[in-house]
Short mmCIF file of C-alpha atoms and ligand atoms in Angstrom, two decimals:
data_model
loop_
_atom_site.label_atom_id
_atom_site.label_comp_id
_atom_site.label_asym_id
_atom_site.label_seq_id
_atom_site.Cartn_x
_atom_site.Cartn_y
_atom_site.Cartn_z
CA MET A 247 46.97 -2.77 53.52
CA SER A 248 47.44 -0.73 50.27
CA LEU A 249 45.00 -1.51 47.06
CA THR A 250 47.58 -3.37 45.56
CA GLU A 251 48.57 -5.80 48.70
CA ARG A 252 44.71 -6.38 48.82
CA ASP A 253 44.27 -6.96 44.87
CA GLN A 254 47.34 -9.70 45.45
CA LYS A 255 45.26 -11.54 48.08
CA VAL A 256 42.21 -12.00 46.03
CA ILE A 257 42.60 -10.97 42.37
CA TRP A 258 43.56 -13.12 39.02
CA HIS A 259 44.20 -10.79 36.47
CA PRO A 260 43.89 -11.90 32.58
CA TYR A 261 46.97 -12.59 30.46
CA THR A 262 49.02 -12.42 33.63
CA GLN A 263 51.46 -15.26 35.06
CA MET A 264 50.58 -14.40 38.89
CA LYS A 265 53.69 -15.86 39.94
CA ASN A 266 56.03 -13.40 39.11
CA ALA A 267 53.59 -10.48 38.35
CA LEU A 268 54.52 -6.98 38.98
CA PRO A 269 52.37 -5.04 41.26
CA HIS A 270 48.76 -3.95 39.57
CA ILE A 271 48.72 -0.06 39.55
CA PRO A 272 45.83 0.82 41.15
CA ILE A 273 43.91 3.55 39.02
CA VAL A 274 41.52 6.13 40.68
CA LYS A 275 40.48 8.32 38.09
CA GLY A 276 40.13 8.86 34.07
CA GLU A 277 39.73 11.91 32.56
CA GLY A 278 40.24 12.42 28.41
CA ALA A 279 43.27 10.21 27.32
CA TYR A 280 44.67 10.46 31.05
CA LEU A 281 44.41 7.93 33.85
CA PHE A 282 45.63 8.61 37.43
CA ASP A 283 47.00 6.49 39.71
CA GLU A 284 46.49 6.61 43.69
CA GLU A 285 49.42 8.55 44.27
CA GLY A 286 48.33 11.21 41.23
CA ASN A 287 50.79 9.85 38.76
CA ARG A 288 49.25 10.68 35.41
CA TYR A 289 49.66 8.24 32.39
CA ILE A 290 48.67 8.76 28.72
CA ASP A 291 46.42 5.85 27.76
CA ALA A 292 47.93 5.25 24.21
CA VAL A 293 46.35 1.77 23.65
CA SER A 294 42.47 3.11 24.51
CA SER A 295 42.30 0.53 27.85
CA TRP A 296 42.66 -2.78 25.51
CA TRP A 297 41.16 -0.86 22.38
CA VAL A 298 37.80 0.03 23.77
CA ASN A 299 38.23 3.68 24.54
CA ILE A 300 37.77 5.58 21.60
CA HIS A 301 36.32 9.09 22.65
CA GLY A 302 38.40 9.53 26.04
CA HIS A 303 37.85 8.61 29.63
CA ALA A 304 34.55 9.56 31.57
CA HIS A 305 33.36 11.60 28.80
CA PRO A 306 30.74 13.62 30.21
CA HIS A 307 28.06 13.12 27.50
CA ILE A 308 28.18 9.22 27.68
CA ALA A 309 28.18 9.84 31.73
CA GLU A 310 24.98 12.11 31.37
CA LYS A 311 23.16 9.76 29.41
CA VAL A 312 24.15 6.33 31.22
CA SER A 313 23.30 8.12 34.69
CA ALA A 314 19.69 9.19 33.29
CA GLN A 315 19.00 5.46 32.18
CA LEU A 316 20.48 3.92 35.22
CA LYS A 317 17.56 6.15 37.13
CA THR A 318 14.99 4.67 34.58
CA LEU A 319 15.52 1.23 33.32
CA GLU A 320 18.71 -0.46 34.03
CA HIS A 321 17.88 -4.09 32.84
CA VAL A 322 15.26 -6.20 31.34
CA ILE A 323 14.88 -9.77 30.12
CA PHE A 324 15.15 -9.39 26.26
CA ALA A 325 13.04 -12.36 25.39
CA GLY A 326 9.57 -11.21 25.35
CA PHE A 327 10.46 -7.60 26.06
CA THR A 328 12.22 -4.81 24.08
CA HIS A 329 13.29 -1.23 25.07
CA GLU A 330 14.14 1.77 23.36
CA PRO A 331 17.85 2.04 23.81
CA ALA A 332 18.06 -1.49 21.89
CA VAL A 333 15.60 -0.83 19.20
CA GLN A 334 17.30 3.10 18.50
CA LEU A 335 21.14 1.37 18.73
CA ALA A 336 19.92 -0.98 15.84
CA GLU A 337 18.07 1.83 13.78
CA ARG A 338 20.99 4.29 13.90
CA LEU A 339 23.75 1.13 13.49
CA LEU A 340 22.44 -0.85 10.49
CA PRO A 341 22.42 2.02 8.07
CA LEU A 342 26.29 3.30 9.11
CA LEU A 343 27.36 -0.53 8.17
CA PRO A 344 28.64 -1.41 4.60
CA GLY A 345 26.30 -3.18 2.58
CA ASP A 346 22.80 -4.02 3.14
CA GLN A 347 23.05 -5.11 7.07
CA GLN A 348 19.26 -5.72 8.26
CA LYS A 349 19.23 -7.08 11.94
CA VAL A 350 20.93 -6.81 15.11
CA PHE A 351 21.57 -9.50 17.37
CA TYR A 352 22.90 -8.31 20.78
CA THR A 353 25.23 -10.15 23.34
CA ASP A 354 27.98 -8.80 25.65
CA ASN A 355 31.43 -8.97 24.41
CA GLY A 356 33.68 -9.68 21.43
CA SER A 357 33.93 -13.08 21.66
CA THR A 358 30.07 -14.03 22.10
CA ALA A 359 29.70 -11.55 19.24
CA VAL A 360 31.91 -13.98 17.27
CA GLU A 361 30.40 -17.05 18.71
CA VAL A 362 26.88 -15.51 17.65
CA ALA A 363 28.05 -14.91 13.85
CA LEU A 364 29.53 -18.66 13.50
CA LYS A 365 26.47 -20.36 14.91
CA MET A 366 24.44 -18.13 12.33
CA CYS A 367 26.49 -19.39 9.41
CA LEU A 368 26.78 -23.00 10.47
CA GLN A 369 22.93 -23.30 11.31
CA TYR A 370 22.36 -21.51 7.92
CA TRP A 371 23.60 -24.59 6.31
CA VAL A 372 21.54 -26.69 8.64
CA ASN A 373 18.26 -25.04 8.21
CA THR A 374 18.57 -24.34 4.57
CA SER A 375 19.50 -28.02 3.99
CA LYS A 376 21.01 -26.82 0.74
CA GLN A 377 24.04 -28.94 1.72
CA SER A 378 25.90 -30.04 5.08
CA ARG A 379 28.81 -27.56 5.18
CA SER A 380 30.79 -27.45 8.66
CA LYS A 381 34.38 -26.17 7.29
CA ILE A 382 35.12 -22.38 8.31
CA ILE A 383 38.00 -20.58 6.72
CA ALA A 384 40.01 -18.19 8.89
CA PHE A 385 43.39 -16.63 8.46
CA LYS A 386 46.28 -18.16 10.45
CA ASP A 387 47.15 -15.23 12.85
CA ALA A 388 44.02 -14.48 13.40
CA TYR A 389 42.47 -13.50 16.71
CA HIS A 390 38.48 -13.48 17.25
CA GLY A 391 38.54 -14.10 21.23
CA ASP A 392 38.85 -16.45 24.07
CA THR A 393 35.85 -18.44 24.09
CA PHE A 394 36.04 -21.76 22.42
CA GLY A 395 34.33 -21.16 19.25
CA ALA A 396 36.50 -17.56 18.79
CA MET A 397 39.50 -19.80 19.98
CA SER A 398 38.87 -22.43 17.42
CA VAL A 399 38.81 -19.70 14.71
CA SER A 400 42.02 -18.04 16.07
CA GLY A 401 45.48 -18.90 15.07
CA ARG A 402 46.88 -21.84 17.14
CA SER A 403 49.28 -19.89 19.59
CA ILE A 404 50.49 -19.78 23.42
CA PHE A 405 47.37 -18.30 24.16
CA THR A 406 45.34 -21.76 22.81
CA ASN A 407 48.32 -24.42 23.03
CA PRO A 408 46.51 -26.13 26.30
CA PHE A 409 43.38 -26.37 24.50
CA ASN A 410 44.26 -27.54 21.09
CA ALA A 411 43.22 -30.83 21.00
CA LEU A 412 39.42 -29.46 21.85
CA LEU A 413 39.38 -26.88 19.40
CA PHE A 414 37.49 -27.68 16.04
CA ASP A 415 39.12 -28.23 12.61
CA VAL A 416 39.53 -24.98 10.67
CA GLU A 417 41.01 -24.24 7.47
CA PHE A 418 43.79 -21.38 8.02
CA ILE A 419 45.19 -19.29 5.17
CA ASP A 420 47.80 -17.07 4.73
CA LEU A 421 47.01 -13.02 4.36
CA PRO A 422 46.64 -12.61 0.98
CA ASN A 423 48.92 -10.61 -0.95
CA GLU A 424 50.18 -9.97 -4.92
CA GLN A 425 52.27 -13.02 -4.63
CA ASN A 426 49.83 -15.70 -3.02
CA ILE A 427 46.17 -14.43 -3.85
CA ALA A 428 45.78 -16.97 -6.97
CA GLN A 429 46.63 -19.61 -4.64
CA LEU A 430 44.35 -18.53 -1.83
CA LYS A 431 41.75 -18.19 -4.50
CA ALA A 432 42.24 -21.98 -5.66
CA LYS A 433 42.34 -23.40 -2.44
CA ILE A 434 39.03 -21.72 -1.85
CA ASN A 435 37.77 -22.78 -4.79
CA TYR A 436 39.20 -26.47 -3.98
CA LEU A 437 37.09 -26.61 -0.76
CA SER A 438 34.17 -24.83 -2.37
CA ASN A 439 30.97 -26.65 -1.15
CA GLU A 440 32.44 -27.82 2.18
CA VAL A 441 32.89 -24.57 3.52
CA ALA A 442 30.17 -22.79 5.75
CA CYS A 443 31.74 -19.50 6.25
CA PHE A 444 35.28 -17.40 5.83
CA ILE A 445 35.77 -14.78 9.28
CA PHE A 446 38.50 -12.19 8.94
CA GLU A 447 39.51 -9.38 10.85
CA PRO A 448 39.36 -6.64 7.53
CA MET A 449 42.66 -5.27 6.80
CA VAL A 450 44.22 -5.35 10.25
CA LEU A 451 44.63 -8.55 12.38
CA GLY A 452 44.77 -7.00 15.92
CA ALA A 453 46.20 -9.17 18.80
CA GLY A 454 47.97 -11.53 16.13
CA GLY A 455 50.42 -8.81 15.86
CA MET A 456 49.07 -5.52 14.38
CA LEU A 457 49.40 -7.45 10.68
CA MET A 458 47.90 -5.39 7.84
CA TYR A 459 46.66 -6.19 3.99
CA GLU A 460 45.25 -4.87 1.46
CA ALA A 461 41.65 -4.20 0.87
CA GLN A 462 41.96 -5.28 -2.80
CA TYR A 463 42.89 -8.90 -1.75
CA LEU A 464 40.28 -8.94 0.83
CA ASP A 465 37.67 -8.27 -2.26
CA GLN A 466 39.24 -10.93 -4.21
CA LEU A 467 38.70 -13.36 -1.31
CA ILE A 468 35.11 -12.47 -0.72
CA GLU A 469 34.24 -12.23 -4.07
CA THR A 470 35.64 -15.86 -4.62
CA CYS A 471 33.69 -16.94 -1.49
CA GLN A 472 30.61 -15.69 -2.66
CA GLN A 473 30.79 -17.31 -6.05
CA HIS A 474 30.68 -20.73 -3.76
CA GLY A 475 27.81 -19.38 -1.59
CA ILE A 476 30.10 -19.18 1.31
CA LEU A 477 29.24 -16.94 4.12
CA THR A 478 31.54 -14.13 5.06
CA ILE A 479 32.09 -12.90 8.62
CA ALA A 480 33.63 -9.00 9.20
CA ASP A 481 34.98 -9.06 12.78
CA GLU A 482 35.22 -5.40 13.29
CA VAL A 483 35.55 -5.82 17.01
CA MET A 484 38.71 -3.89 17.01
CA THR A 485 38.83 -2.02 13.75
CA GLY A 486 35.12 -0.60 13.79
CA PHE A 487 34.10 2.84 14.80
CA GLY A 488 36.58 5.01 13.24
CA ARG A 489 39.93 3.05 14.08
CA THR A 490 41.18 2.80 10.70
CA GLY A 491 40.29 6.01 9.59
CA LYS A 492 36.99 5.08 8.21
CA TYR A 493 33.88 4.50 10.61
CA PHE A 494 34.37 0.96 9.57
CA SER A 495 37.09 -0.76 8.00
CA CYS A 496 35.08 -2.92 5.48
CA GLU A 497 34.19 0.99 4.11
CA ALA A 498 37.41 0.35 2.02
CA LEU A 499 35.77 -2.95 0.24
CA SER A 500 33.83 -2.96 -3.00
CA THR A 501 32.37 -6.48 -1.77
CA LYS A 502 30.09 -6.50 1.04
CA PRO A 503 30.25 -9.29 3.93
CA ASP A 504 27.21 -10.99 5.15
CA ILE A 505 27.74 -10.72 8.78
CA PHE A 506 29.40 -8.02 11.07
CA CYS A 507 30.49 -8.62 14.32
CA LEU A 508 31.12 -5.30 17.02
CA SER A 509 31.97 -4.65 20.32
CA LYS A 510 35.46 -2.70 22.11
CA GLY A 511 34.77 0.63 20.83
CA LEU A 512 30.77 0.23 20.10
CA THR A 513 30.00 1.80 24.22
CA GLY A 514 33.01 4.36 23.62
CA GLY A 515 34.77 1.78 26.32
CA THR A 516 32.28 2.25 28.84
CA MET A 517 30.07 -0.91 29.02
CA PRO A 518 30.45 -4.40 27.90
CA LEU A 519 28.14 -4.79 24.80
CA GLY A 520 28.57 -6.95 21.70
CA VAL A 521 26.51 -6.77 18.76
CA THR A 522 26.50 -9.41 15.54
CA THR A 523 24.58 -7.68 12.19
CA CYS A 524 23.41 -9.90 9.52
CA ASN A 525 21.92 -9.31 5.96
CA GLN A 526 18.36 -10.32 5.16
CA LYS A 527 19.30 -13.85 3.55
CA ILE A 528 20.90 -15.01 6.55
CA PHE A 529 17.81 -13.98 8.94
CA ASP A 530 15.41 -15.64 6.41
CA ALA A 531 17.05 -18.77 6.52
CA PHE A 532 15.68 -19.08 10.47
CA LEU A 533 12.27 -17.99 9.80
CA SER A 534 10.38 -21.21 9.72
CA ASP A 535 7.35 -22.62 11.48
CA ASP A 536 9.96 -25.51 12.49
CA LYS A 537 10.73 -24.67 16.12
CA LEU A 538 14.23 -26.14 15.46
CA LYS A 539 15.07 -23.66 13.05
CA THR A 540 15.45 -21.15 15.98
CA LEU A 541 18.66 -19.49 16.84
CA TYR A 542 18.89 -20.53 20.51
CA HIS A 543 21.44 -18.38 21.74
CA GLY A 544 20.95 -15.93 24.22
CA HIS A 545 22.89 -14.20 27.56
CA SER A 546 21.59 -12.97 30.83
CA PHE A 547 22.74 -9.19 29.65
CA THR A 548 21.64 -9.18 26.29
CA ALA A 549 21.01 -5.78 25.16
CA ASN A 550 21.22 -4.54 28.57
CA PRO A 551 20.00 -0.87 28.38
CA ILE A 552 22.35 0.85 30.08
CA ALA A 553 25.20 -0.70 27.63
CA CYS A 554 23.08 0.52 24.81
CA THR A 555 22.42 3.80 26.24
CA ALA A 556 26.18 4.02 26.19
CA SER A 557 26.57 3.13 22.62
CA LEU A 558 24.07 5.76 21.67
CA ALA A 559 25.94 8.49 23.62
CA SER A 560 29.43 7.52 21.96
CA LEU A 561 27.64 7.22 18.21
CA ASP A 562 26.55 11.18 19.18
CA ILE A 563 30.13 11.72 19.71
CA LEU A 564 31.68 9.60 16.72
CA LEU A 565 29.06 11.32 14.39
CA SER A 566 29.58 15.11 15.72
CA PRO A 567 31.56 17.14 13.65
CA GLU A 568 34.85 17.23 15.71
CA THR A 569 35.52 13.56 15.49
CA LEU A 570 36.44 12.64 11.98
CA PRO A 571 38.82 15.67 11.83
CA ASN A 572 40.73 14.04 14.88
CA ILE A 573 40.88 10.99 13.64
CA GLN A 574 42.42 12.72 10.57
CA ARG A 575 44.74 14.59 12.38
CA ILE A 576 45.95 11.90 14.19
CA THR A 577 46.28 9.88 10.88
CA ALA A 578 48.72 12.53 9.29
CA ARG A 579 50.78 12.93 12.54
CA HIS A 580 51.05 8.71 12.55
CA LYS A 581 52.01 9.03 8.77
CA GLU A 582 54.92 12.02 9.74
CA PHE A 583 56.38 9.96 12.52
CA ALA A 584 56.37 6.68 10.33
CA GLN A 585 58.40 8.45 7.77
CA GLN A 586 60.71 9.85 10.40
CA ILE A 587 61.67 6.58 11.62
CA SER A 588 61.05 3.91 9.16
CA GLY A 589 64.40 2.42 8.07
CA HIS A 590 65.84 2.82 11.61
CA PRO A 591 68.02 -0.15 12.22
CA LYS A 592 66.41 -1.23 15.44
CA LEU A 593 62.79 -1.55 13.33
CA LYS A 594 61.93 -4.45 11.44
CA ASP A 595 58.85 -2.74 10.23
CA VAL A 596 56.92 0.39 10.51
CA ARG A 597 53.28 0.30 9.37
CA GLN A 598 50.24 2.39 9.62
CA LEU A 599 46.54 2.48 8.81
CA GLY A 600 44.28 5.26 10.20
CA THR A 601 44.95 5.82 13.82
CA ILE A 602 46.97 2.62 14.34
CA LEU A 603 50.55 2.74 14.25
CA VAL A 604 52.85 -0.10 14.63
CA MET A 605 56.24 -0.56 15.05
CA GLU A 606 58.32 -4.03 15.01
CA TRP A 607 61.44 -4.19 16.98
CA GLU A 608 64.42 -6.10 15.79
CA THR A 609 65.00 -8.76 18.04
CA GLY A 610 67.65 -11.03 16.14
CA THR A 611 66.28 -14.43 17.45
CA ASP A 612 63.91 -14.24 20.17
CA SER A 613 60.78 -12.52 18.64
CA SER A 614 58.44 -14.18 20.42
CA TYR A 615 55.32 -12.74 22.29
CA LEU A 616 57.20 -13.95 25.42
CA SER A 617 60.45 -12.08 24.79
CA GLU A 618 62.38 -10.04 27.61
CA LEU A 619 62.29 -7.00 25.47
CA ARG A 620 58.62 -6.60 25.88
CA ASN A 621 58.83 -6.44 29.24
CA LYS A 622 61.61 -3.61 29.17
CA LEU A 623 59.76 -1.57 26.71
CA TYR A 624 56.45 -1.71 28.65
CA LEU A 625 58.27 -0.74 31.90
CA PHE A 626 60.26 2.19 30.09
CA PHE A 627 57.04 3.82 28.60
CA LEU A 628 55.48 3.19 32.03
CA GLY A 629 58.13 5.23 33.61
CA LYS A 630 57.37 7.93 30.98
CA GLY A 631 53.83 8.28 31.79
CA ILE A 632 52.54 6.37 28.62
CA ILE A 633 50.59 2.90 28.72
CA LEU A 634 51.87 1.28 25.66
CA ARG A 635 51.33 -2.71 25.79
CA PRO A 636 53.53 -4.33 23.41
CA LEU A 637 52.62 -7.48 22.08
CA GLY A 638 55.86 -9.09 22.52
CA ASN A 639 58.25 -6.87 20.07
CA ILE A 640 55.51 -5.33 18.58
CA ILE A 641 54.84 -1.66 19.84
CA TYR A 642 51.42 -0.12 19.01
CA ILE A 643 49.84 3.30 19.42
CA LEU A 644 46.16 2.97 19.09
CA PRO A 645 45.07 6.35 21.08
CA PRO A 646 41.45 7.53 21.99
CA TYR A 647 40.59 10.22 19.02
CA ILE A 648 40.59 12.86 21.55
CA ILE A 649 44.40 12.85 22.40
CA ASN A 650 45.86 15.93 21.47
CA ASP A 651 49.19 16.85 19.26
CA GLU A 652 51.02 17.47 22.49
CA ASP A 653 50.55 14.27 23.98
CA LEU A 654 51.17 12.38 20.87
CA MET A 655 54.61 14.32 19.97
CA TYR A 656 55.37 13.32 23.52
CA ILE A 657 54.54 9.41 22.80
CA TYR A 658 56.61 9.71 19.41
CA GLN A 659 59.84 11.44 21.50
CA THR A 660 59.64 8.89 23.93
CA ILE A 661 59.70 6.12 21.38
CA THR A 662 62.78 7.76 19.66
CA GLU A 663 64.49 7.64 22.84
CA ALA A 664 63.36 3.91 23.48
CA LEU A 665 64.83 3.13 19.88
CA ASN A 666 68.24 5.06 21.09
CA ASP A 667 68.47 3.68 24.54
CA ILE A 668 66.92 0.05 24.93
C1 PLP B 271 39.12 -8.10 21.29
C2 PLP B 271 38.72 -9.12 20.17
C3 PLP B 271 37.69 -9.95 20.25
C4 PLP B 271 37.27 -10.31 21.52
O1 PLP B 271 36.55 -9.63 22.09
P1 PLP B 271 36.55 -9.52 23.56
O2 PLP B 271 35.33 -8.48 24.06
O3 PLP B 271 37.95 -9.44 24.09
O4 PLP B 271 35.84 -11.19 24.05
C5 PLP B 271 37.47 -10.48 18.95
N1 PLP B 271 37.54 -10.28 17.75
C6 PLP B 271 38.70 -9.20 17.52
C7 PLP B 271 39.35 -8.69 16.16
C8 PLP B 271 39.03 -8.55 18.87
O5 PLP B 271 40.19 -7.59 18.71
#
């Protein structure tokens, strides 16, 4: 039996209707921007394997550090004990974050990083007993993960439909722009002292369709929240670690969020790891002689030493002199190509921020995530040796930073072919 056949017998894949799923492609090797299947076919990983892989596959520096860590300490319980990789990662990460982040709380993925952030905010109001506040504000098309809390603060969609009745109530607001900013601020003012926190993806909403909005309006929303003591959570799970052209998307803000959520690019895409960071004000609200004010949250693999080591190695590469110029090079190429194709009759919109380039296909009436066009495009690019995974009619490129110009040009050229032929 082939690996694909064995897979079909025993595996249930994520986000996949298993009834008519195409055979899953067996990948046997990764190298830089490429993935190789069993038959030796090469694919350019233009979506960084679900946005996690920032430095390319099987990076030798990460591999070396992780192997050494594996032979020294693979894991240890993180309550009552600590270890060098966890402490060092926190020491290096906190000063890199915008604002005044003081503490790191470890989990093991993006959804749990969001869960912890929400719990920190809700319990902040319980612990300080200032007011009972339990409302949360989020964006209508947000995506914050697939666990129940993270789903609750995500937009209601085909992902959440079967569970909507059990998701907690959230005040959803539109993405801010020049026209509606006054109205959004008025809504926050009106809700003011019922609201515990505002959670947002800074400047780019990922899974919700790679929607973009301007930093100046987010600044105004955060400012309004701060006037009412509403805590703010920046979910940088997708945007963190250079994706939007800065190390963190929130560097474009003049206001400072209270909490950051990180995962995806954190380990360079090597291992699962989640981080929730907070400022002193949040941390202090949990300091007490009263045991009930403890943050009772943890996971078996919290702060796994191998994952922390992978993150330290990934940070070495991110901060090395080659990476920022690479990010700037991709940004410039994306801009050139965006200019070239904007106004194409088959495109409703072309938008770009840093290393993210987004093209929204014209579909007439059927513009849903489930549109037929999506599969056509997906298979077209796969046939050309490019992994692009459209969100419905929305194609985006989100490559590892080491991708070379030749491969970028090949992707652009293939997109142009798709625009002409599909
Ligand atoms: C992917 C994502 C998450 C969830 O992370 P997982 O590791 O997949 O659970 C949360 N927030 C944002 C913005 C994301 O893009």
